Tab-separated table of C-alpha atoms and ligand atoms in Angstrom:
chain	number	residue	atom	x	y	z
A	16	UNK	CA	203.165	50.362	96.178
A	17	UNK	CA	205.173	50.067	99.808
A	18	UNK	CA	202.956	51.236	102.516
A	19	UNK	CA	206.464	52.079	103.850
A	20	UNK	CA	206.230	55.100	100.765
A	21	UNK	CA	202.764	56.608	102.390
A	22	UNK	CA	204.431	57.170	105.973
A	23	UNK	CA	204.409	60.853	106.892
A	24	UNK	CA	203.277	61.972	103.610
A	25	UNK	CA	199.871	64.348	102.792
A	26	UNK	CA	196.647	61.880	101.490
A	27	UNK	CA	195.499	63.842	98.459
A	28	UNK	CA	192.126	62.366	97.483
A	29	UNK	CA	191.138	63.228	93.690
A	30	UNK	CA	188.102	61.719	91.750
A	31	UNK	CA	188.815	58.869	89.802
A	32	UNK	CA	186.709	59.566	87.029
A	33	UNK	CA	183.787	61.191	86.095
A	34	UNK	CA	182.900	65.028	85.967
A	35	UNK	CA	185.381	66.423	88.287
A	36	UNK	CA	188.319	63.978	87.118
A	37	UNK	CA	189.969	65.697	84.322
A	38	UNK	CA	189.057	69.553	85.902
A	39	UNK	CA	190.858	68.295	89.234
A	40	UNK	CA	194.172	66.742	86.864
A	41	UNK	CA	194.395	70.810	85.216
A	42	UNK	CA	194.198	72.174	88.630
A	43	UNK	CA	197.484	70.024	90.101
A	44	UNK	CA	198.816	71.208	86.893
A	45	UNK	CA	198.319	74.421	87.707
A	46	UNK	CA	199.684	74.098	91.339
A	47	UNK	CA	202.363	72.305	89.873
A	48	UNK	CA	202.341	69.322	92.016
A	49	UNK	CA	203.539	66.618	89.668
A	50	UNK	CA	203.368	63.244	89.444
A	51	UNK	CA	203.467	60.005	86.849
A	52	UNK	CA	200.150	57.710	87.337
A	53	UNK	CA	201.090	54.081	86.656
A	54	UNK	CA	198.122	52.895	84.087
A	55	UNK	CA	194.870	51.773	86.338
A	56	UNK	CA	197.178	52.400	89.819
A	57	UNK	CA	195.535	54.446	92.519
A	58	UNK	CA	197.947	55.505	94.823
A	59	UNK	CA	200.584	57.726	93.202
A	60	UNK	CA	203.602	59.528	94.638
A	61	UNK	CA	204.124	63.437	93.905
A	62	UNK	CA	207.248	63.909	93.200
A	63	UNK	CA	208.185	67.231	93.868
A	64	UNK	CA	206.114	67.426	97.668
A	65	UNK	CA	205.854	65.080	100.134
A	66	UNK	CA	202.176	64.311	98.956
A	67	UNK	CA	200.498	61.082	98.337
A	68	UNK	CA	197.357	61.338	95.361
A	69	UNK	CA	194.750	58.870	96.001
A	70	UNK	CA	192.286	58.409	92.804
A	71	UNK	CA	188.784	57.807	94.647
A	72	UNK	CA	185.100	57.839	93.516
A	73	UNK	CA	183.984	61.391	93.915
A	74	UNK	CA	181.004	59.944	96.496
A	75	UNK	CA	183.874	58.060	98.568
A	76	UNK	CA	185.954	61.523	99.049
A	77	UNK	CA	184.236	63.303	101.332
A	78	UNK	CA	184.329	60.329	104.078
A	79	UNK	CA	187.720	59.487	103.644
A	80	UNK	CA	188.216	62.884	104.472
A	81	UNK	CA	185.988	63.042	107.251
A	82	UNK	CA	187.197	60.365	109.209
A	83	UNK	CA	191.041	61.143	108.633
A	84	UNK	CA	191.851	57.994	106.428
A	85	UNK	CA	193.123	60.782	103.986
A	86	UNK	CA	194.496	64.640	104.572
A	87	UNK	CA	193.170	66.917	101.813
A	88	UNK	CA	190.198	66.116	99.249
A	89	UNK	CA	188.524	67.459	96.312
A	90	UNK	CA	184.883	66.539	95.894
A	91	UNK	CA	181.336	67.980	95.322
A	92	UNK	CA	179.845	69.953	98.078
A	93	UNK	CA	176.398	68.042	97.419
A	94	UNK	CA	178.245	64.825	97.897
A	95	UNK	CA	179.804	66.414	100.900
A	96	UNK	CA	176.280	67.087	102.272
A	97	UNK	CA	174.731	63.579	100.913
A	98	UNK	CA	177.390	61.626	103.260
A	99	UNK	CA	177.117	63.874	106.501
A	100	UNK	CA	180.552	64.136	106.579
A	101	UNK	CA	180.027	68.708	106.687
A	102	UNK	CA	180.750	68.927	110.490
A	103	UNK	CA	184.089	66.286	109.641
A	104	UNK	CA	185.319	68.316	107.007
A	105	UNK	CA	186.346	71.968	106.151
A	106	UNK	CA	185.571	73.160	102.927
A	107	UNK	CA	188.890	75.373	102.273
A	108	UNK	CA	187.527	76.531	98.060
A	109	UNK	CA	185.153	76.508	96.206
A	110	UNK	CA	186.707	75.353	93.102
A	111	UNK	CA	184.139	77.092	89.866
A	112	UNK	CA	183.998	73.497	87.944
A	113	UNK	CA	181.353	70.836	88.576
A	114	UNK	CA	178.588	73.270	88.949
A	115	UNK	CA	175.227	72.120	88.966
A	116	UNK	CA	171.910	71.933	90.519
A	117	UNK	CA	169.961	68.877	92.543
A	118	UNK	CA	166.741	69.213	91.209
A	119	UNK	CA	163.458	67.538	91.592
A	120	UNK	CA	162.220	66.393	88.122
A	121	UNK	CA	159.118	65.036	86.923
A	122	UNK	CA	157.467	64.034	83.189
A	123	UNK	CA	156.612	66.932	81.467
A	124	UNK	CA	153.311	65.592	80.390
A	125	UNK	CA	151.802	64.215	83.598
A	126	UNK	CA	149.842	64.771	86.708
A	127	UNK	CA	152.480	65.732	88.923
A	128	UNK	CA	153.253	69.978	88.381
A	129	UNK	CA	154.659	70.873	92.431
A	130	UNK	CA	156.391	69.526	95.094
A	131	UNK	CA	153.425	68.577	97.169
A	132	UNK	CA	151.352	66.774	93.978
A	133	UNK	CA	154.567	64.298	94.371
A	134	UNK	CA	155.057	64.182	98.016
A	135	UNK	CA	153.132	61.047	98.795
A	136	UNK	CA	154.123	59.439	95.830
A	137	UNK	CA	157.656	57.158	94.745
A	138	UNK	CA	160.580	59.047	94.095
A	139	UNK	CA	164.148	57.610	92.926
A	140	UNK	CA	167.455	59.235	93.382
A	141	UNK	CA	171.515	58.336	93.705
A	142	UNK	CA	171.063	61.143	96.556
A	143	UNK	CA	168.627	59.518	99.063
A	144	UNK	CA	170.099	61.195	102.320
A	145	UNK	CA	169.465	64.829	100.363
A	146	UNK	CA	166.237	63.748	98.997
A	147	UNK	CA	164.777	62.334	101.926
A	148	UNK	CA	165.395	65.244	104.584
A	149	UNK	CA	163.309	67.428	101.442
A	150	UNK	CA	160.570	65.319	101.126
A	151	UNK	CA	160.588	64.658	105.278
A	152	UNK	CA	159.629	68.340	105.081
A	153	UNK	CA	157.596	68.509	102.285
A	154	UNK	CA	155.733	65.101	104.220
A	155	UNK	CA	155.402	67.028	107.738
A	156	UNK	CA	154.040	70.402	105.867
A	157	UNK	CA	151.238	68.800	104.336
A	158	UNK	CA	150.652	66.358	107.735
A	159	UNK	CA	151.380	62.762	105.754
A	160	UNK	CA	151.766	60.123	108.297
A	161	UNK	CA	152.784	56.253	107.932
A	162	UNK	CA	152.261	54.715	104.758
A	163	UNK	CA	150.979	58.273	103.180
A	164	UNK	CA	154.546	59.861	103.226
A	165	UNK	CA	156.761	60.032	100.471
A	166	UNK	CA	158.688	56.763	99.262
A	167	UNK	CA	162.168	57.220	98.374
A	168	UNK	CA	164.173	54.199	96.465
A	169	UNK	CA	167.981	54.798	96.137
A	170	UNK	CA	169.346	53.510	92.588
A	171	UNK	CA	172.936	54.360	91.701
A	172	UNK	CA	173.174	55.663	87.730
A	173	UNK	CA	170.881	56.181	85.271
A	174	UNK	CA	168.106	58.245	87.386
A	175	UNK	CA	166.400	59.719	84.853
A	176	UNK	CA	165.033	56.685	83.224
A	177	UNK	CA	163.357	55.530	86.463
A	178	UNK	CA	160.079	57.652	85.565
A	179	UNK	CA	159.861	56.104	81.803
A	180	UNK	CA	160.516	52.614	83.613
A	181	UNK	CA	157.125	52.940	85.757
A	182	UNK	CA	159.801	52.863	88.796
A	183	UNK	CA	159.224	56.130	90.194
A	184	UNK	CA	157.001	59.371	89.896
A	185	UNK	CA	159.688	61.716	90.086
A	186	UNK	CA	163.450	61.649	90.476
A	187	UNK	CA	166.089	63.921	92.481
A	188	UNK	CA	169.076	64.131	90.569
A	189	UNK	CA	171.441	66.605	89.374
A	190	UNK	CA	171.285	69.219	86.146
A	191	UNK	CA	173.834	71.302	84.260
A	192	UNK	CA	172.894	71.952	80.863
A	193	UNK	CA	169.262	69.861	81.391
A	194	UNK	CA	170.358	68.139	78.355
A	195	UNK	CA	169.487	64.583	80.048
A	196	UNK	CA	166.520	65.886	82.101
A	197	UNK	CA	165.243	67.127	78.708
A	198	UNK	CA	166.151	63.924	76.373
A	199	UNK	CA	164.219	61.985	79.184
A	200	UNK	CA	160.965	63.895	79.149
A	201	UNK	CA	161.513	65.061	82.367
A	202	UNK	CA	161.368	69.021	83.907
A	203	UNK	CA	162.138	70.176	87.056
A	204	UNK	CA	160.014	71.449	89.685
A	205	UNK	CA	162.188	72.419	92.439
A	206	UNK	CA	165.586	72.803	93.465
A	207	UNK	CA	167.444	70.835	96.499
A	208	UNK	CA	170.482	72.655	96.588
A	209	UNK	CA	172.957	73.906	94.217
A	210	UNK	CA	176.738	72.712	94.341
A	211	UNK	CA	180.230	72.779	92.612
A	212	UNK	CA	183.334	71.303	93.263
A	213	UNK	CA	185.223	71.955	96.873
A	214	UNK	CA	189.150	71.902	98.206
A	215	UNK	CA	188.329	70.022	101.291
A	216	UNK	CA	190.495	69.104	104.912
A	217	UNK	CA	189.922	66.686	107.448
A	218	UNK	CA	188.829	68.327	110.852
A	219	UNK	CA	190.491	65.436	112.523
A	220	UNK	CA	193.810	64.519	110.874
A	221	UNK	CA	194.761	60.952	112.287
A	222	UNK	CA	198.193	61.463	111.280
A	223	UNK	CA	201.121	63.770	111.167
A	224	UNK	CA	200.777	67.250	111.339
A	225	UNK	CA	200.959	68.832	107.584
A	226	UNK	CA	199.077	72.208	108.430
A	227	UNK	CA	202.035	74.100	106.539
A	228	UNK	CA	201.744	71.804	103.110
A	229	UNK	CA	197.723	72.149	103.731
A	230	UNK	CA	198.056	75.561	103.393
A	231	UNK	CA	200.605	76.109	100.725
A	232	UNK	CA	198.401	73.842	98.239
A	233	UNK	CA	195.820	75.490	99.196
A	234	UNK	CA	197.152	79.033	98.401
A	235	UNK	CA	198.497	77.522	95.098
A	236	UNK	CA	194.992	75.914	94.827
A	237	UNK	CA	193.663	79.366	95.425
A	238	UNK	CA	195.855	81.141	92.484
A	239	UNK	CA	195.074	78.643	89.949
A	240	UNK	CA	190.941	79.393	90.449
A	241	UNK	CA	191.391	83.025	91.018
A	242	UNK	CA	193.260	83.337	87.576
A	243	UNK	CA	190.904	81.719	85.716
A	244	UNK	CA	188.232	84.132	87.334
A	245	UNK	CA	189.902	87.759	86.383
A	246	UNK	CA	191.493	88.847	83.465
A	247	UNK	CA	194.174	92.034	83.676
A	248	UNK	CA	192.349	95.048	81.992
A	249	UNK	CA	194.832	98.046	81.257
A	250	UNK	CA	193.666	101.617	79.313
A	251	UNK	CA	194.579	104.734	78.844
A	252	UNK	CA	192.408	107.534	80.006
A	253	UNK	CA	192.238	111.319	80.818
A	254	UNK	CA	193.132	112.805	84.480
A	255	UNK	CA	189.553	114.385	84.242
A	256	UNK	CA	187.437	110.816	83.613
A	257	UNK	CA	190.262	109.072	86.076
A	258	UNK	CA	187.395	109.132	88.921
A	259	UNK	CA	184.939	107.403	87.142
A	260	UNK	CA	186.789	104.995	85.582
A	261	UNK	CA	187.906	104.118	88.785
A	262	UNK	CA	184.628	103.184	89.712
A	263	UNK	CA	184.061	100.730	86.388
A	264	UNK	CA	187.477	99.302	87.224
A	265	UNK	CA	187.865	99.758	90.723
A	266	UNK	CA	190.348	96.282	91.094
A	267	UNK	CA	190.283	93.895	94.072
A	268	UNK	CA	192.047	96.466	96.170
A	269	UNK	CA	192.750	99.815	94.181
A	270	UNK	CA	193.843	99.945	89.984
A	271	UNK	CA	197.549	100.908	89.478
A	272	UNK	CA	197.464	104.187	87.923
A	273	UNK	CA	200.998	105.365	86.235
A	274	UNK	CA	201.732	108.694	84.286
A	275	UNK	CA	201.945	109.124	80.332
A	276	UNK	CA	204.802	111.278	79.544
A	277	UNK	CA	203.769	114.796	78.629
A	278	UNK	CA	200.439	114.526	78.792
A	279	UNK	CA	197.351	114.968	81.249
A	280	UNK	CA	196.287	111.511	80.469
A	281	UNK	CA	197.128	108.304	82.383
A	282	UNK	CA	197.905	104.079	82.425
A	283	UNK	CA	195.449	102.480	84.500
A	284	UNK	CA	195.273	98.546	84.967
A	285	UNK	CA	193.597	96.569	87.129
A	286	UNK	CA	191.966	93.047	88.039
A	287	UNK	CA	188.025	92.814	86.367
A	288	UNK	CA	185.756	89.559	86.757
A	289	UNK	CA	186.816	87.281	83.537
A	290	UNK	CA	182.334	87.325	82.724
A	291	UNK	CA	181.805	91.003	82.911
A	292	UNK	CA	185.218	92.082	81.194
A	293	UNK	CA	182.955	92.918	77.727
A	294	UNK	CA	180.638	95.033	79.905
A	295	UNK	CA	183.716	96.854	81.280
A	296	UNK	CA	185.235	97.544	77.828
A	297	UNK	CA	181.790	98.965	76.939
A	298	UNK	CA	181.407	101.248	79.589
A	299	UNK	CA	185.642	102.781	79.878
A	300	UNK	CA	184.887	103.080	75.563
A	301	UNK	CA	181.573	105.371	76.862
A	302	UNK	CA	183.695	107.584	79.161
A	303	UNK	CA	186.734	107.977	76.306
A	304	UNK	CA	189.152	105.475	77.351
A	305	UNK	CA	191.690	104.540	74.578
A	306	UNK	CA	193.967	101.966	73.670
A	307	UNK	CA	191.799	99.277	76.178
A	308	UNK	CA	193.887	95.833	76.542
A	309	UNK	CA	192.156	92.767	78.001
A	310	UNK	CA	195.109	90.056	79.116
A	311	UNK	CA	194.453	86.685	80.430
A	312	UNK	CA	196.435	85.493	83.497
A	313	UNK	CA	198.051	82.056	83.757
A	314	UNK	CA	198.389	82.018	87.636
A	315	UNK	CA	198.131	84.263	90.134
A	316	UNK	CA	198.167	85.017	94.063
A	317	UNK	CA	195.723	87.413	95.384
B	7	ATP	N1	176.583	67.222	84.739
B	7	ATP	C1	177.362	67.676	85.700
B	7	ATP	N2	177.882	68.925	85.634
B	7	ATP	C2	178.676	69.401	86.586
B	7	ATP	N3	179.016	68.714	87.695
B	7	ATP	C3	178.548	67.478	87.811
B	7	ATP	C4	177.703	66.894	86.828
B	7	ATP	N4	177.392	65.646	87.198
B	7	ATP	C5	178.021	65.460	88.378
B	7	ATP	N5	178.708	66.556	88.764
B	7	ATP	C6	179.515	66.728	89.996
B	7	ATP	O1	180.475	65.690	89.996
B	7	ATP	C7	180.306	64.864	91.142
B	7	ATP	C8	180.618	63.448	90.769
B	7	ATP	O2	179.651	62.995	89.861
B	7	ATP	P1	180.050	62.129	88.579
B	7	ATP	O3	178.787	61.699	87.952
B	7	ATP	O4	181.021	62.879	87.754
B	7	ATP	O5	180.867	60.960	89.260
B	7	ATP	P2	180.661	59.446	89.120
B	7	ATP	O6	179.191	59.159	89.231
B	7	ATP	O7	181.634	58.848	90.087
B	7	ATP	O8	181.195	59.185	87.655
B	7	ATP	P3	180.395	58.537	86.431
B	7	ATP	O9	179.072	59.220	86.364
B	7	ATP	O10	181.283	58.850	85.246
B	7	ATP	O11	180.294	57.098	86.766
B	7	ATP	C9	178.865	65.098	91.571
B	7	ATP	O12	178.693	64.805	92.929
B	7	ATP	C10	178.685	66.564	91.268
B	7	ATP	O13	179.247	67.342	92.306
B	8	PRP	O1	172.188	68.514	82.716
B	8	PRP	P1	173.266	67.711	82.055
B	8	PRP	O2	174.331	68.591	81.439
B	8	PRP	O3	172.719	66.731	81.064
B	8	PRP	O4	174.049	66.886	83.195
B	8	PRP	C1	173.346	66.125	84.128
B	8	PRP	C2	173.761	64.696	84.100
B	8	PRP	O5	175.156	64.590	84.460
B	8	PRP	C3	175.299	63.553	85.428
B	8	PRP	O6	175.336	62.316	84.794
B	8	PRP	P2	176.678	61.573	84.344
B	8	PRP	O7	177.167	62.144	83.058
B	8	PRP	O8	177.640	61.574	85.464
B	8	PRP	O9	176.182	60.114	84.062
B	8	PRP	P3	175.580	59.053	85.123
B	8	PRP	O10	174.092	59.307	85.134
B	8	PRP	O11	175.960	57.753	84.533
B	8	PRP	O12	176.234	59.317	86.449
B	8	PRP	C4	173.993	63.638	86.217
B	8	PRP	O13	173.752	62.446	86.926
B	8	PRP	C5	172.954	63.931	85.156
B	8	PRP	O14	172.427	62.757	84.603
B	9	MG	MG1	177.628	60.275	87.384
């Protein structure tokens, strides 16, 4: 790769591997920025922007960001937080993949049952900047000073086992289906934060200005999420029930409501939440609407 190639173009950062890796590839899909990634090469050119994608660990993004080595990132917003790097960079989306929780987990058979049974004791965690300030607090409410406060050991994979190791009392780390938290033995006790994936920009760009590509990915960015949240629901129902089927299906701004020819009934179709579309359908079926379509959209701008 000629540095020559990066010179005035965007820094895209995208995770490498992991959770986020193959969610973030279906997104530049979607926003059809496209590109050809040479096998194990990390720099790649897009070839139909002026855009540069950079294939980073998801933990490296958000400082790369931050401190302008790299335009545009996508990342989680608890690794955002775990690197300090939230006054250095804007969170443009929230992105709906790569949700999850931190949590504070502990054997299910043992002593510990609350935060302040384990505050005191050794805790493990890849997130010791997050875990820390929480047990700092949990420390100062219960008046632990010096050698009585709360140990914290980083370790970078593998968390969970730490308890079954005799390394640690408890562990901070993250949960989605508790699948791991439950094969370990583990529950949780508390949560640190909840997070999913984020669209984020640098609030000091070292290089050239690219404000107008920022925000056009960004829309694009915007479309691709947005149509995978709403589906198009269209039905036909009388004038008489039209005002409270406007209130199931009320749209994101107003439903389009046409004529039917020679009739007293109408077309309506709007935009309804992907998750409560069933709920929908129930309630326009209570009120007598017929002939109710559900359509999913490829890509949208709202
Ligand atoms: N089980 C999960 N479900 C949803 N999102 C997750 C999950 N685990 C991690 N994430 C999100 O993905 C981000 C990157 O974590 P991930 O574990 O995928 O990366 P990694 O540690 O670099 O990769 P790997 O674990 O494959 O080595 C996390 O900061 C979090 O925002
Ligand atoms: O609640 P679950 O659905 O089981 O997901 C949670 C697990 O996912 C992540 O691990 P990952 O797969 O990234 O492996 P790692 O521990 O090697 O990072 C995280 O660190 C948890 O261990
Ligand atoms: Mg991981």
């Amino acid at each position: 790769m000629n540095v020559e190639a990066l010179n005035g173009r965007l820094l895209f950062a995208i995770p490498k591997k992991g959770r986020l890796h193959e969610r973030c590839l279906q997104l530049l899909a979607g926003a059809d920025i496209q590109f050809r990634r040479s096998d194990r090469l990390d720099v790649c050119l897009v070839m139909n922007h002026p855009i540069t994608l950079v294939f980073l660990p998801a933990s490296d993004i958000p400082s790369f960001v931050g401190n302008g080595n790299v335009d545009l990132g996508i990342t989680g917003h608890d690794v955002i937080l775990e690197a300090k790097m939230q006054d250095k960079v804007t969170e443009i989306e929230r992105l709906a993949f790569g949700k999850c929780a931190l949590q504070v987990q502990v054997p299910e058979r043992g002593p510990v049952k609350t935060v302040e049974d384990l505050a005191g004791k050794r805790v493990v965690t890849s997130f010791e900047v997050l875990a820390g300030e929480y047990f700092a607090r949990a420390d100062d409410r219960l008046a632990l000073v010096g050698e009585q406060r709360t140990k914290i050991q980083y370790i970078g994979g593998s968390v969970e086992a730490a308890c079954a190791l005799g390394l640690a009392d408890g562990i901070v780390d993250l949960v989605e289906s508790g699948d791991t938290m439950r094969a370990a033995g583990l529950h949780a006790i508390a949560t640190v934060m909840n997070t999913e994936a984020v669209l984020i920009k640098s609030n000091t760009p070292s290089r050239a200005d690219h404000s107008p590509l920022i925000n056009l990915i960004a829309s694009r960015i915007a479309g691709v999420v947005a149509a995978g949240k709403y589906v198009v629901c269209s039905y036909n129902i009388s004038r008489e029930a039209l005002p409270r089927a406007v209130l199931i299906t009320p749209g994101r701004r107003a439903p389009t409501v046409s004529p039917l020819e020679n009739t007293d009934w109408v077309d309506v179709s709007a935009m309804v939440v992907k998750k409560e579309s069933a709920r929908v359908m129930d309630e326009l079926v209570e009120i007598g609407a017929k002939d109710i379509l559900i359509y999913s959209l490829n890509n949208c701008r709202v």
